[in-house]
Short mmCIF file of C-alpha atoms in Angstrom, two decimals:
data_model
loop_
_atom_site.label_atom_id
_atom_site.label_comp_id
_atom_site.label_asym_id
_atom_site.label_seq_id
_atom_site.Cartn_x
_atom_site.Cartn_y
_atom_site.Cartn_z
CA MET W 1 30.08 -18.10 33.76
CA LYS W 2 26.90 -20.49 33.80
CA ASN W 3 24.75 -17.32 33.55
CA LEU W 4 26.69 -16.01 30.74
CA ILE W 5 26.35 -19.29 28.92
CA ILE W 6 22.41 -19.14 29.15
CA LEU W 7 22.32 -15.68 28.42
CA LEU W 8 24.57 -16.51 25.12
CA PHE W 9 22.21 -19.18 24.28
CA VAL W 10 18.98 -16.97 24.73
CA SER W 11 20.46 -14.40 22.48
CA LEU W 12 21.40 -16.79 19.75
CA VAL W 13 17.81 -18.59 19.86
CA ALA W 14 16.41 -15.05 19.77
CA THR W 15 18.61 -14.12 16.86
CA GLY W 16 17.57 -17.08 15.02
CA ALA W 17 13.88 -16.61 15.58
CA LEU W 18 14.25 -12.86 14.24
CA ALA W 19 16.53 -13.90 11.26
CA GLN W 20 13.85 -16.57 10.18
CA GLN W 21 10.84 -14.11 10.65
CA SER W 22 12.85 -11.78 8.50
CA LYS W 23 13.35 -14.04 5.75
CA LYS W 24 9.76 -15.19 6.02
CA ARG W 25 8.87 -11.41 5.43
CA GLU W 26 11.25 -10.78 2.29
CA LEU W 27 8.96 -10.17 -0.95
CA LEU W 28 9.52 -11.15 -4.26
CA THR W 29 10.10 -8.60 -6.96
CA PHE W 30 6.84 -7.57 -8.73
CA GLU W 31 7.99 -9.56 -11.74
CA ALA W 32 8.61 -12.80 -9.98
CA PHE W 33 5.36 -12.39 -8.14
CA GLU W 34 3.39 -11.93 -11.41
CA GLN W 35 4.93 -14.98 -12.86
CA LYS W 36 4.46 -17.04 -9.93
CA LEU W 37 0.84 -15.81 -9.99
CA LYS W 38 0.52 -17.02 -13.54
CA ALA W 39 2.29 -20.15 -12.94
CA ALA W 40 -0.29 -20.97 -10.31
CA GLY W 41 -3.22 -20.51 -12.70
CA LYS W 42 -6.50 -22.04 -11.49
CA ASP W 43 -4.57 -23.32 -8.45
CA ALA W 44 -4.28 -19.85 -7.12
CA GLN W 45 -5.91 -18.56 -3.83
CA ILE W 46 -6.15 -14.85 -3.78
CA LEU W 47 -7.20 -13.22 -0.73
CA ASP W 48 -7.91 -9.42 -0.11
CA ALA W 49 -6.78 -8.52 3.49
CA ARG W 50 -8.77 -5.42 3.34
CA LEU W 51 -12.26 -4.22 4.54
CA PRO W 52 -15.30 -5.78 2.72
CA GLU W 53 -16.09 -2.23 1.48
CA GLU W 54 -12.58 -1.70 -0.08
CA TYR W 55 -13.13 -4.99 -1.77
CA GLN W 56 -16.29 -3.90 -3.13
CA GLN W 57 -14.60 -0.77 -4.68
CA ASN W 58 -11.66 -2.74 -6.22
CA HIS W 59 -10.00 -6.20 -6.42
CA LEU W 60 -8.14 -8.42 -8.22
CA GLU W 61 -10.12 -11.11 -10.49
CA GLY W 62 -10.94 -13.96 -8.49
CA ALA W 63 -9.92 -12.65 -5.06
CA LEU W 64 -11.82 -13.14 -2.09
CA SER W 65 -12.64 -10.86 0.62
CA PHE W 66 -10.72 -12.12 3.69
CA SER W 67 -10.63 -9.49 6.38
CA ILE W 68 -11.16 -11.52 9.34
CA ALA W 69 -11.57 -9.97 12.77
CA ASN W 70 -11.70 -12.78 15.24
CA LYS W 71 -9.94 -16.30 15.80
CA ALA W 72 -13.19 -18.12 15.20
CA ASP W 73 -13.89 -16.70 11.95
CA PHE W 74 -10.37 -17.15 11.01
CA GLU W 75 -10.62 -20.75 11.46
CA LYS W 76 -13.88 -21.09 9.73
CA TYR W 77 -12.74 -19.31 6.62
CA THR W 78 -9.33 -21.18 6.34
CA ALA W 79 -11.03 -24.44 6.60
CA LYS W 80 -12.34 -23.77 3.05
CA LEU W 81 -9.12 -23.19 1.67
CA SER W 82 -6.22 -25.79 0.63
CA LYS W 83 -3.19 -25.65 2.77
CA GLU W 84 -1.25 -27.09 -0.05
CA LYS W 85 -2.14 -24.64 -2.75
CA PRO W 86 -0.25 -21.63 -3.61
CA THR W 87 -2.02 -18.61 -1.64
CA PHE W 88 -1.46 -15.01 -2.76
CA ILE W 89 -2.47 -12.11 -0.44
CA TYR W 90 -2.63 -8.16 -0.86
CA SER W 91 -3.73 -5.06 0.98
CA ILE W 92 -3.06 -1.47 0.47
CA GLY W 93 0.51 -1.87 0.70
CA ASN W 94 2.23 -4.55 2.72
CA GLY W 95 0.68 -4.18 6.45
CA ARG W 96 -2.37 -6.11 6.60
CA SER W 97 -1.38 -8.66 4.16
CA GLY W 98 1.81 -9.22 6.21
CA VAL W 99 -0.31 -9.74 9.28
CA LEU W 100 -2.60 -12.31 7.54
CA ALA W 101 0.44 -13.95 5.69
CA GLN W 102 2.04 -14.72 9.06
CA ASP W 103 -1.47 -15.77 10.11
CA LEU W 104 -1.62 -18.45 7.35
CA ARG W 105 1.84 -19.78 7.80
CA ASN W 106 1.22 -20.31 11.60
CA ALA W 107 -2.02 -22.21 10.57
CA GLY W 108 0.00 -24.40 8.38
CA PHE W 109 -0.35 -22.88 4.75
CA GLN W 110 2.89 -24.13 3.13
CA ASP W 111 2.86 -21.50 0.19
CA VAL W 112 2.11 -17.96 1.02
CA THR W 113 3.00 -14.82 -1.14
CA GLU W 114 2.16 -11.33 -0.78
CA ILE W 115 1.69 -8.69 -3.88
CA PRO W 116 4.91 -6.71 -3.23
CA GLY W 117 3.85 -3.11 -2.76
CA GLY W 118 0.18 -4.22 -2.34
CA LEU W 119 -2.88 -3.11 -4.49
CA SER W 120 -1.44 0.54 -4.50
CA LYS W 121 1.44 -0.87 -6.86
CA TRP W 122 -0.77 -3.15 -8.75
CA ILE W 123 -2.82 -0.56 -9.85
CA GLY W 124 -0.05 2.12 -10.26
CA LEU W 125 1.48 -0.24 -12.92
CA GLY W 126 -1.75 -0.35 -14.54
CA ARG W 127 -2.62 -3.81 -13.82
CA PRO W 128 -6.43 -4.79 -13.97
CA VAL W 129 -8.86 -4.81 -11.24
CA ILE W 130 -12.72 -5.59 -10.56
CA SER W 131 -14.06 -1.96 -9.92
CA THR W 132 -16.96 -0.15 -9.00
CA THR W 133 -15.62 3.21 -8.74
CA GLY W 134 -15.12 4.36 -12.21
CA LYS W 135 -11.93 5.94 -13.85
CA GLY W 136 -12.15 9.42 -11.93
CA LEU W 137 -10.26 12.26 -13.29
CA SER W 138 -8.50 12.16 -16.55
CA LEU W 139 -5.15 13.35 -17.15
CA ASP W 140 -6.34 16.57 -18.78
CA GLU W 141 -8.64 17.32 -15.93
CA TYR W 142 -5.96 16.75 -13.40
CA THR W 143 -3.56 18.97 -15.54
CA ALA W 144 -5.98 21.59 -15.66
CA SER W 145 -6.20 21.90 -11.54
CA LEU W 146 -2.71 22.33 -11.31
CA LYS W 147 -2.61 25.71 -12.89
CA SER W 148 -1.84 28.32 -10.42
CA ASP W 149 0.33 31.11 -9.56
CA LYS W 150 0.89 29.22 -6.37
CA LEU W 151 2.85 26.16 -5.69
CA VAL W 152 0.57 22.93 -5.89
CA LEU W 153 1.23 20.16 -3.59
CA VAL W 154 -0.74 17.26 -4.45
CA ASP W 155 -1.41 14.29 -1.87
CA PHE W 156 -2.34 10.92 -3.54
CA GLY W 157 -3.77 8.82 -0.69
CA SER W 158 -6.83 6.61 0.29
CA ARG W 159 -9.21 6.93 3.30
CA TYR W 160 -8.48 3.42 4.28
CA CYS W 161 -4.75 3.84 4.26
CA PRO W 162 -2.99 4.00 7.93
CA GLY W 163 -0.14 6.09 6.54
CA CYS W 164 -2.40 8.42 4.70
CA LYS W 165 -4.50 9.17 7.61
CA LYS W 166 -1.30 9.89 9.73
CA LEU W 167 -0.49 12.46 7.07
CA ASP W 168 -3.74 13.92 6.98
CA PRO W 169 -3.39 16.65 9.77
CA THR W 170 -0.20 17.65 8.47
CA ILE W 171 -1.44 18.41 4.84
CA ASP W 172 -4.53 19.98 6.57
CA SER W 173 -2.06 22.20 8.62
CA ILE W 174 0.00 23.27 5.72
CA LYS W 175 -3.19 23.77 3.64
CA THR W 176 -4.47 26.28 6.12
CA GLU W 177 -1.13 28.04 7.39
CA GLN W 178 0.45 28.30 3.68
CA ALA W 179 -2.91 29.13 1.77
CA SER W 180 -1.28 32.34 0.69
CA HIS W 181 1.34 30.79 -1.67
CA VAL W 182 0.67 26.96 -1.75
CA LYS W 183 -2.47 25.11 -3.22
CA VAL W 184 -3.40 21.71 -1.89
CA LEU W 185 -4.98 19.01 -3.66
CA LYS W 186 -6.10 15.59 -2.21
CA ILE W 187 -6.49 12.85 -4.61
CA GLU W 188 -8.41 9.53 -3.52
CA ALA W 189 -6.19 7.37 -5.51
CA TYR W 190 -8.56 4.36 -5.74
CA GLU W 191 -11.37 6.44 -7.39
CA ASN W 192 -8.81 7.80 -9.91
CA LYS W 193 -7.28 4.63 -11.29
CA SER W 194 -6.53 5.97 -14.65
CA LEU W 195 -4.82 8.94 -13.25
CA VAL W 196 -2.78 6.75 -10.73
CA LYS W 197 -1.60 4.63 -13.60
CA GLU W 198 -0.77 7.60 -15.80
CA LEU W 199 1.22 9.27 -13.24
CA GLY W 200 3.12 6.11 -12.17
CA VAL W 201 1.88 6.34 -8.61
CA VAL W 202 2.94 3.15 -6.95
CA GLY W 203 2.73 3.82 -3.36
CA LEU W 204 0.34 5.66 -0.75
CA PRO W 205 0.64 8.40 0.42
CA THR W 206 2.62 9.99 -2.38
CA LEU W 207 3.35 13.54 -2.48
CA ILE W 208 4.10 15.68 -5.58
CA LEU W 209 4.86 19.31 -5.66
CA TYR W 210 4.57 21.33 -8.76
CA ARG W 211 5.83 24.75 -9.75
CA ASN W 212 4.40 26.39 -12.87
CA ASN W 213 3.06 22.96 -13.87
CA GLN W 214 6.36 21.34 -13.49
CA VAL W 215 7.22 18.54 -10.88
CA VAL W 216 9.64 20.00 -8.43
CA TRP W 217 9.79 17.37 -5.68
CA GLN W 218 8.10 13.82 -5.24
CA LYS W 219 8.17 11.54 -2.12
CA LYS W 220 6.31 8.05 -1.82
CA GLY W 221 5.53 7.30 1.86
CA GLY W 222 5.24 9.32 4.98
CA ALA W 223 6.75 12.91 5.40
CA THR W 224 7.27 15.23 8.52
CA LYS W 225 5.71 18.75 8.42
CA ALA W 226 9.23 20.18 8.76
CA GLU W 227 10.42 18.20 5.80
CA ILE W 228 7.66 19.40 3.69
CA GLU W 229 7.88 22.96 4.95
CA LYS W 230 11.65 22.84 4.13
CA VAL W 231 10.89 21.89 0.24
CA LEU W 232 8.17 24.59 0.13
CA HIS W 233 10.42 27.32 1.55
CA SER W 234 13.06 26.41 -1.04
CA GLN W 235 10.73 26.80 -3.75
CA THR W 236 9.76 30.30 -2.58
CA LEU W 237 13.15 31.59 -2.58
#
């Protein structure tokens, strides 16, 4: 009986901890985030959790490059920030930003908020960034690239995106194995910001399948080879 009580207590504590962690991980809607960022004004501390080279290519105005590799550097750079001021964090999606957000909370930062959907959603919704990459393909150029008597599978991704890199071997395999009836295009999203905005691509990776220049399938996030092949097969019947 005693052991059962102890087991139940441990279970309740674990459940409570998980619930608290889950609560902390809840993200604002994009609209609520924008309102909060605007309300913070000059007090906003905006941190870019991506690599420095990613930051150089595209970043939010006023953001600090904050890719910290070790505890010593983390303590050094957080010492320059205010734990009382509102802190806003982003990465490509909400992977690295989530890790940094939790580290900051553990370090005593009182108000930490992630951009919901990360930089990919920020750019996809047409919000401004400081950029060195240019606009990339125009919509007309993109549309011209879709002209084919084959199905056209477009992969919007980023070489820095873990989910995109995980998907790469699948897309490469399909490009090789189904070359006779599928044309594959890869688009580096952050080098084609205007196109991403016009097409409404708000997450990476995003796959779009065209048939006769018309979208017949689209998916944000990862997809298995079997799932993609099933869709391709349905369009060749």
